């Protein structure tokens, strides 16, 4: 127990990414993989009564996460030490494992094959699987996304890459009309198990069109699931989960996060698409965030801890649908919510999240929900201006201070 | 290749059965400059541009059957181009399509179906000519004018009618409607309301056929499964059309792009919308054969279709087939159809594909008049039964609203109580919130 407490303290002061993996009490088995052959099913949880999270991920993975709650972390030892890699390599690992496992999984996109992907996510795959399974498409987003959808209807499981998420605006016709809706308009006759992924978000002075956040545009499309990865660990897990899902899933990656390094387990694991991730448990305020803003939040958290605050940080991961259980449990404890996102203020994920929280947890709130989003501004090229469009850690600190008055 | 600033088809058009087109095109638009740039008459029947891949004899196959009269052509009464069984199958299918669409119009005006309904009257030769050559494993992708494509592919008339009535027994459980006909058992992949958006889906289906053959090593005994993409003249100005022509030829996908050129996109004449109205010519620039065929003549369509489908099945890649056809009714049942001239309509009505096939059958003694009448009567009964079935079927219940939004309903997410929303027994009675 002491070791765990120490661990928890370490957790809050490190700006590294720690996820706690525990089973959810009384939950259904969510992953179809179950316990076959060394596959880990890792869930993130709300809180347990002790006020800390038991097992920081990476060091003490619980091999049998499906079992009941609160396994003492000291009792489980990792079978292997895991391996270190960068986020884009984690994505590739996940993709490769799924392609090995199921020959119907294929990749389509611009420069995914011979070039290895503009962010090297598909490097080496074309040599291994051939040019048809890792298909270099011409520059025709709408049409090759539609092609992916048609292939998915006929039984394949394509992973369509947008070289930059912003390019998928050209594919909006197919994503909205066909990807999201075909299962419904066909009366359930055709499934679209497609994964649409790509890097988005504000980078380093990439200009307005390469700095877009499409999650807000896609969120109204019925029938679509959206997830955002933020660490190598959840990137691999979400990639695998998205490929295995029968629903169309949009996986949002971030241009600036591809070179994050982390140690991930050697054992195979799949994460749950619909769950949020507890990054840092706390008592005073719930901070909901995703993707790159998670790091700005954790940086602000360092400052906040020094000032005596105890923020609870949740990476919501699932942008659609929201994991209202994890979020709700947190709100019921802290009664204060701050949403930090990179989306535009208008019509963003934060806006939907805010209204979902008000609908479900109004009685638990002691203060109005604060939402920090990017400015409703096309991302400027100049570095100074660009920094001001995005939420920065000092703003987060100030917002928490205001909330906790 | 000479460039055109005008659209003028010269009366002597040696290689293509464009006789009817030349009748229709009149340089009346102020945008057309003086015509008469001579069309480079090459001896080959495809476009004049030299191409790397060998030119197939596709275009000339419609030559073989072309003639001054719509039918009868080179076949004499003793050499019909179809067998008796085939001719009756074609006849029955076209009569089914026509009777069904006429009944749709009736039912619409009686308030049994709503929304946008686009009828296929007059174009039956294209659907029958192509789809009757397919097997069940082959796929058809269509547009909003999809009732007859579905029927030709084998979807029962009662299911299509029930879908149009919005009943739970419809082929899409009432969730699709007129413009979204889908059938997994018959590989009808839609039914799309936006023009052009079905073409990539068809390309994807063709891609999956190639993938199954090359990666999964599962092939049918006859070759690749073929996909037919049907769309109109208006779609041929859309980006998705060109993007898919490129991709299909690039990867030699087993697809046939079938253009149902009925000369009108609602009220927009094809000639006013298209810089070069000869759509078949747009195939060769992408490296695939482009063929023009008289789409009011089911036998000609069938001959061209045979070759195009066989090409695709063999893995030789796509073909672009332009069928010159005409819709006898307006664009939809809401269209007053005021812009099309009566003489144009009369000209095409005289080339009614069903009447023409009937004449052919009788001329070639393939069947007797009474046999054809029996077929018509049987079809009438099928349609009546379909309407009765649709009438008697229940509308979808409230519980159906949230089904089928997600293939895996876990996509509705986890509720505040920690359970998936879809685990709540009252879930489907509630609202779809995520």
PDB file of N, CA and C in Angstrom, chain B residues 224-281:
ATOM      1  N   UNK B 224     -13.616 -12.615 -61.573  1.00  0.00           N
ATOM      2  CA  UNK B 224     -13.883 -11.610 -60.539  1.00  0.00           C
ATOM      3  C   UNK B 224     -15.371 -11.280 -60.495  1.00  0.00           C
ATOM      4  N   UNK B 225     -15.842 -10.955 -59.297  1.00  0.00           N
ATOM      5  CA  UNK B 225     -17.209 -10.442 -59.185  1.00  0.00           C
ATOM      6  C   UNK B 225     -17.231  -9.032 -59.760  1.00  0.00           C
ATOM      7  N   UNK B 226     -18.233  -8.776 -60.554  1.00  0.00           N
ATOM      8  CA  UNK B 226     -18.293  -7.499 -61.266  1.00  0.00           C
ATOM      9  C   UNK B 226     -19.236  -6.551 -60.548  1.00  0.00           C
ATOM     10  N   UNK B 227     -18.917  -5.283 -60.604  1.00  0.00           N
ATOM     11  CA  UNK B 227     -19.810  -4.258 -60.066  1.00  0.00           C
ATOM     12  C   UNK B 227     -20.257  -3.356 -61.204  1.00  0.00           C
ATOM     13  N   UNK B 228     -21.547  -3.044 -61.220  1.00  0.00           N
ATOM     14  CA  UNK B 228     -22.054  -2.075 -62.193  1.00  0.00           C
ATOM     15  C   UNK B 228     -22.427  -0.800 -61.458  1.00  0.00           C
ATOM     16  N   UNK B 229     -21.931   0.301 -61.965  1.00  0.00           N
ATOM     17  CA  UNK B 229     -22.309   1.589 -61.394  1.00  0.00           C
ATOM     18  C   UNK B 229     -23.190   2.308 -62.407  1.00  0.00           C
ATOM     19  N   UNK B 230     -24.437   2.575 -62.011  1.00  0.00           N
ATOM     20  CA  UNK B 230     -25.363   3.299 -62.890  1.00  0.00           C
ATOM     21  C   UNK B 230     -25.455   4.740 -62.426  1.00  0.00           C
ATOM     22  N   UNK B 231     -25.409   5.630 -63.374  1.00  0.00           N
ATOM     23  CA  UNK B 231     -25.589   7.042 -63.030  1.00  0.00           C
ATOM     24  C   UNK B 231     -25.960   7.789 -64.304  1.00  0.00           C
ATOM     25  N   UNK B 232     -26.267   9.067 -64.173  1.00  0.00           N
ATOM     26  CA  UNK B 232     -26.817   9.802 -65.309  1.00  0.00           C
ATOM     27  C   UNK B 232     -25.842  10.762 -65.957  1.00  0.00           C
ATOM     28  N   UNK B 233     -26.392  11.509 -66.891  1.00  0.00           N
ATOM     29  CA  UNK B 233     -25.544  12.440 -67.625  1.00  0.00           C
ATOM     30  C   UNK B 233     -25.076  13.581 -66.734  1.00  0.00           C
ATOM     31  N   UNK B 234     -25.934  14.002 -65.827  1.00  0.00           N
ATOM     32  CA  UNK B 234     -25.525  15.098 -64.944  1.00  0.00           C
ATOM     33  C   UNK B 234     -24.337  14.708 -64.083  1.00  0.00           C
ATOM     34  N   UNK B 235     -24.312  13.467 -63.661  1.00  0.00           N
ATOM     35  CA  UNK B 235     -23.212  13.005 -62.812  1.00  0.00           C
ATOM     36  C   UNK B 235     -21.886  13.068 -63.536  1.00  0.00           C
ATOM     37  N   UNK B 236     -21.920  13.000 -64.848  1.00  0.00           N
ATOM     38  CA  UNK B 236     -20.655  12.952 -65.581  1.00  0.00           C
ATOM     39  C   UNK B 236     -19.926  14.278 -65.600  1.00  0.00           C
ATOM     40  N   UNK B 237     -20.491  15.275 -64.963  1.00  0.00           N
ATOM     41  CA  UNK B 237     -19.744  16.505 -64.782  1.00  0.00           C
ATOM     42  C   UNK B 237     -19.231  16.644 -63.366  1.00  0.00           C
ATOM     43  N   UNK B 238     -19.405  15.596 -62.584  1.00  0.00           N
ATOM     44  CA  UNK B 238     -19.078  15.654 -61.170  1.00  0.00           C
ATOM     45  C   UNK B 238     -17.692  15.081 -60.929  1.00  0.00           C
ATOM     46  N   UNK B 239     -16.987  15.627 -59.965  1.00  0.00           N
ATOM     47  CA  UNK B 239     -15.611  15.207 -59.698  1.00  0.00           C
ATOM     48  C   UNK B 239     -15.467  13.739 -59.379  1.00  0.00           C
ATOM     49  N   UNK B 240     -16.429  13.211 -58.609  1.00  0.00           N
ATOM     50  CA  UNK B 240     -16.292  11.822 -58.193  1.00  0.00           C
ATOM     51  C   UNK B 240     -16.278  10.881 -59.390  1.00  0.00           C
ATOM     52  N   UNK B 241     -16.991  11.265 -60.437  1.00  0.00           N
ATOM     53  CA  UNK B 241     -17.001  10.446 -61.649  1.00  0.00           C
ATOM     54  C   UNK B 241     -15.597  10.313 -62.200  1.00  0.00           C
ATOM     55  N   UNK B 242     -14.950  11.442 -62.384  1.00  0.00           N
ATOM     56  CA  UNK B 242     -13.623  11.411 -62.983  1.00  0.00           C
ATOM     57  C   UNK B 242     -12.607  10.760 -62.063  1.00  0.00           C
ATOM     58  N   UNK B 243     -12.723  11.053 -60.764  1.00  0.00           N
ATOM     59  CA  UNK B 243     -11.762  10.460 -59.835  1.00  0.00           C
ATOM     60  C   UNK B 243     -11.862   8.939 -59.864  1.00  0.00           C
ATOM     61  N   UNK B 244     -13.075   8.443 -59.992  1.00  0.00           N
ATOM     62  CA  UNK B 244     -13.236   6.991 -59.985  1.00  0.00           C
ATOM     63  C   UNK B 244     -12.865   6.359 -61.316  1.00  0.00           C
ATOM     64  N   UNK B 245     -13.078   7.068 -62.404  1.00  0.00           N
ATOM     65  CA  UNK B 245     -12.607   6.530 -63.682  1.00  0.00           C
ATOM     66  C   UNK B 245     -11.096   6.308 -63.590  1.00  0.00           C
ATOM     67  N   UNK B 246     -10.431   7.284 -63.006  1.00  0.00           N
ATOM     68  CA  UNK B 246      -8.978   7.176 -62.865  1.00  0.00           C
ATOM     69  C   UNK B 246      -8.587   5.983 -62.016  1.00  0.00           C
ATOM     70  N   UNK B 247      -9.175   5.897 -60.836  1.00  0.00           N
ATOM     71  CA  UNK B 247      -8.762   4.829 -59.914  1.00  0.00           C
ATOM     72  C   UNK B 247      -9.122   3.456 -60.456  1.00  0.00           C
ATOM     73  N   UNK B 248     -10.289   3.352 -61.055  1.00  0.00           N
ATOM     74  CA  UNK B 248     -10.716   2.042 -61.551  1.00  0.00           C
ATOM     75  C   UNK B 248      -9.787   1.542 -62.648  1.00  0.00           C
ATOM     76  N   UNK B 249      -9.375   2.446 -63.508  1.00  0.00           N
ATOM     77  CA  UNK B 249      -8.487   2.023 -64.581  1.00  0.00           C
ATOM     78  C   UNK B 249      -7.089   1.772 -64.035  1.00  0.00           C
ATOM     79  N   UNK B 250      -6.685   2.588 -63.061  1.00  0.00           N
ATOM     80  CA  UNK B 250      -5.349   2.456 -62.486  1.00  0.00           C
ATOM     81  C   UNK B 250      -5.142   1.054 -61.940  1.00  0.00           C
ATOM     82  N   UNK B 251      -6.150   0.568 -61.215  1.00  0.00           N
ATOM     83  CA  UNK B 251      -6.011  -0.728 -60.584  1.00  0.00           C
ATOM     84  C   UNK B 251      -6.762  -1.828 -61.319  1.00  0.00           C
ATOM     85  N   UNK B 252      -7.216  -1.541 -62.484  1.00  0.00           N
ATOM     86  CA  UNK B 252      -7.955  -2.485 -63.319  1.00  0.00           C
ATOM     87  C   UNK B 252      -9.066  -3.165 -62.515  1.00  0.00           C
ATOM     88  N   UNK B 253      -9.921  -2.352 -61.972  1.00  0.00           N
ATOM     89  CA  UNK B 253     -10.980  -2.890 -61.126  1.00  0.00           C
ATOM     90  C   UNK B 253     -12.106  -3.465 -61.985  1.00  0.00           C
ATOM     91  N   UNK B 254     -12.750  -4.514 -61.496  1.00  0.00           N
ATOM     92  CA  UNK B 254     -13.826  -5.154 -62.261  1.00  0.00           C
ATOM     93  C   UNK B 254     -15.135  -4.376 -62.137  1.00  0.00           C
ATOM     94  N   UNK B 255     -15.193  -3.268 -62.849  1.00  0.00           N
ATOM     95  CA  UNK B 255     -16.371  -2.411 -62.748  1.00  0.00           C
ATOM     96  C   UNK B 255     -16.763  -1.948 -64.138  1.00  0.00           C
ATOM     97  N   UNK B 256     -18.044  -1.745 -64.336  1.00  0.00           N
ATOM     98  CA  UNK B 256     -18.519  -1.130 -65.570  1.00  0.00           C
ATOM     99  C   UNK B 256     -19.256   0.139 -65.168  1.00  0.00           C
ATOM    100  N   UNK B 257     -18.845   1.240 -65.756  1.00  0.00           N
ATOM    101  CA  UNK B 257     -19.518   2.512 -65.483  1.00  0.00           C
ATOM    102  C   UNK B 257     -20.597   2.693 -66.542  1.00  0.00           C
ATOM    103  N   UNK B 258     -21.831   2.648 -66.127  1.00  0.00           N
ATOM    104  CA  UNK B 258     -22.931   2.725 -67.080  1.00  0.00           C
ATOM    105  C   UNK B 258     -23.593   4.086 -66.966  1.00  0.00           C
ATOM    106  N   UNK B 259     -23.466   4.870 -68.010  1.00  0.00           N
ATOM    107  CA  UNK B 259     -24.068   6.200 -68.004  1.00  0.00           C
ATOM    108  C   UNK B 259     -25.435   6.103 -68.647  1.00  0.00           C
ATOM    109  N   UNK B 260     -26.471   6.442 -67.894  1.00  0.00           N
ATOM    110  CA  UNK B 260     -27.817   6.477 -68.462  1.00  0.00           C
ATOM    111  C   UNK B 260     -28.060   7.920 -68.900  1.00  0.00           C
ATOM    112  N   UNK B 261     -27.639   8.211 -70.110  1.00  0.00           N
ATOM    113  CA  UNK B 261     -27.743   9.571 -70.593  1.00  0.00           C
ATOM    114  C   UNK B 261     -29.150   9.797 -71.127  1.00  0.00           C
ATOM    115  N   UNK B 262     -30.005  10.357 -70.263  1.00  0.00           N
ATOM    116  CA  UNK B 262     -31.358  10.657 -70.743  1.00  0.00           C
ATOM    117  C   UNK B 262     -31.501  12.123 -71.113  1.00  0.00           C
ATOM    118  N   UNK B 263     -30.368  12.771 -71.303  1.00  0.00           N
ATOM    119  CA  UNK B 263     -30.279  14.129 -71.853  1.00  0.00           C
ATOM    120  C   UNK B 263     -30.734  15.230 -70.912  1.00  0.00           C
ATOM    121  N   UNK B 264     -31.298  14.881 -69.782  1.00  0.00           N
ATOM    122  CA  UNK B 264     -31.815  15.912 -68.888  1.00  0.00           C
ATOM    123  C   UNK B 264     -31.467  15.598 -67.439  1.00  0.00           C
ATOM    124  N   UNK B 265     -30.978  16.639 -66.755  1.00  0.00           N
ATOM    125  CA  UNK B 265     -30.748  16.536 -65.319  1.00  0.00           C
ATOM    126  C   UNK B 265     -31.745  17.481 -64.672  1.00  0.00           C
ATOM    127  N   UNK B 266     -32.856  16.956 -64.255  1.00  0.00           N
ATOM    128  CA  UNK B 266     -34.055  17.722 -63.884  1.00  0.00           C
ATOM    129  C   UNK B 266     -34.393  18.637 -65.052  1.00  0.00           C
ATOM    130  N   UNK B 267     -34.064  19.910 -64.964  1.00  0.00           N
ATOM    131  CA  UNK B 267     -34.416  20.783 -66.070  1.00  0.00           C
ATOM    132  C   UNK B 267     -33.212  21.265 -66.847  1.00  0.00           C
ATOM    133  N   UNK B 268     -32.064  20.685 -66.532  1.00  0.00           N
ATOM    134  CA  UNK B 268     -30.840  21.130 -67.191  1.00  0.00           C
ATOM    135  C   UNK B 268     -30.535  20.182 -68.337  1.00  0.00           C
ATOM    136  N   UNK B 269     -30.562  20.733 -69.522  1.00  0.00           N
ATOM    137  CA  UNK B 269     -30.228  19.908 -70.670  1.00  0.00           C
ATOM    138  C   UNK B 269     -28.754  19.540 -70.631  1.00  0.00           C
ATOM    139  N   UNK B 270     -28.499  18.331 -71.001  1.00  0.00           N
ATOM    140  CA  UNK B 270     -27.122  17.840 -71.001  1.00  0.00           C
ATOM    141  C   UNK B 270     -26.230  18.743 -71.844  1.00  0.00           C
ATOM    142  N   UNK B 271     -26.784  19.264 -72.915  1.00  0.00           N
ATOM    143  CA  UNK B 271     -25.981  20.080 -73.809  1.00  0.00           C
ATOM    144  C   UNK B 271     -25.639  21.427 -73.206  1.00  0.00           C
ATOM    145  N   UNK B 272     -26.490  21.898 -72.318  1.00  0.00           N
ATOM    146  CA  UNK B 272     -26.210  23.192 -71.686  1.00  0.00           C
ATOM    147  C   UNK B 272     -25.242  23.039 -70.536  1.00  0.00           C
ATOM    148  N   UNK B 273     -25.052  21.822 -70.068  1.00  0.00           N
ATOM    149  CA  UNK B 273     -24.232  21.632 -68.871  1.00  0.00           C
ATOM    150  C   UNK B 273     -22.863  21.081 -69.167  1.00  0.00           C
ATOM    151  N   UNK B 274     -22.669  20.571 -70.344  1.00  0.00           N
ATOM    152  CA  UNK B 274     -21.456  19.799 -70.599  1.00  0.00           C
ATOM    153  C   UNK B 274     -20.699  20.370 -71.774  1.00  0.00           C
ATOM    154  N   UNK B 275     -19.419  20.574 -71.570  1.00  0.00           N
ATOM    155  CA  UNK B 275     -18.629  21.172 -72.646  1.00  0.00           C
ATOM    156  C   UNK B 275     -18.496  20.204 -73.816  1.00  0.00           C
ATOM    157  N   UNK B 276     -18.229  18.935 -73.530  1.00  0.00           N
ATOM    158  CA  UNK B 276     -18.225  17.934 -74.587  1.00  0.00           C
ATOM    159  C   UNK B 276     -19.257  16.881 -74.222  1.00  0.00           C
ATOM    160  N   UNK B 277     -20.417  16.914 -74.874  1.00  0.00           N
ATOM    161  CA  UNK B 277     -21.506  16.062 -74.414  1.00  0.00           C
ATOM    162  C   UNK B 277     -21.337  14.585 -74.727  1.00  0.00           C
ATOM    163  N   UNK B 278     -20.328  14.237 -75.474  1.00  0.00           N
ATOM    164  CA  UNK B 278     -20.169  12.812 -75.787  1.00  0.00           C
ATOM    165  C   UNK B 278     -19.446  12.141 -74.636  1.00  0.00           C
ATOM    166  N   UNK B 279     -20.219  11.556 -73.775  1.00  0.00           N
ATOM    167  CA  UNK B 279     -19.658  11.068 -72.520  1.00  0.00           C
ATOM    168  C   UNK B 279     -18.749   9.868 -72.754  1.00  0.00           C
ATOM    169  N   UNK B 280     -19.091   9.047 -73.731  1.00  0.00           N
ATOM    170  CA  UNK B 280     -18.277   7.849 -73.957  1.00  0.00           C
ATOM    171  C   UNK B 280     -16.829   8.209 -74.258  1.00  0.00           C
ATOM    172  N   UNK B 281     -16.633   9.404 -74.793  1.00  0.00           N
ATOM    173  CA  UNK B 281     -15.280   9.832 -75.118  1.00  0.00           C
ATOM    174  C   UNK B 281     -14.426  10.069 -73.885  1.00  0.00           C
TER     175      UNK B 281
END
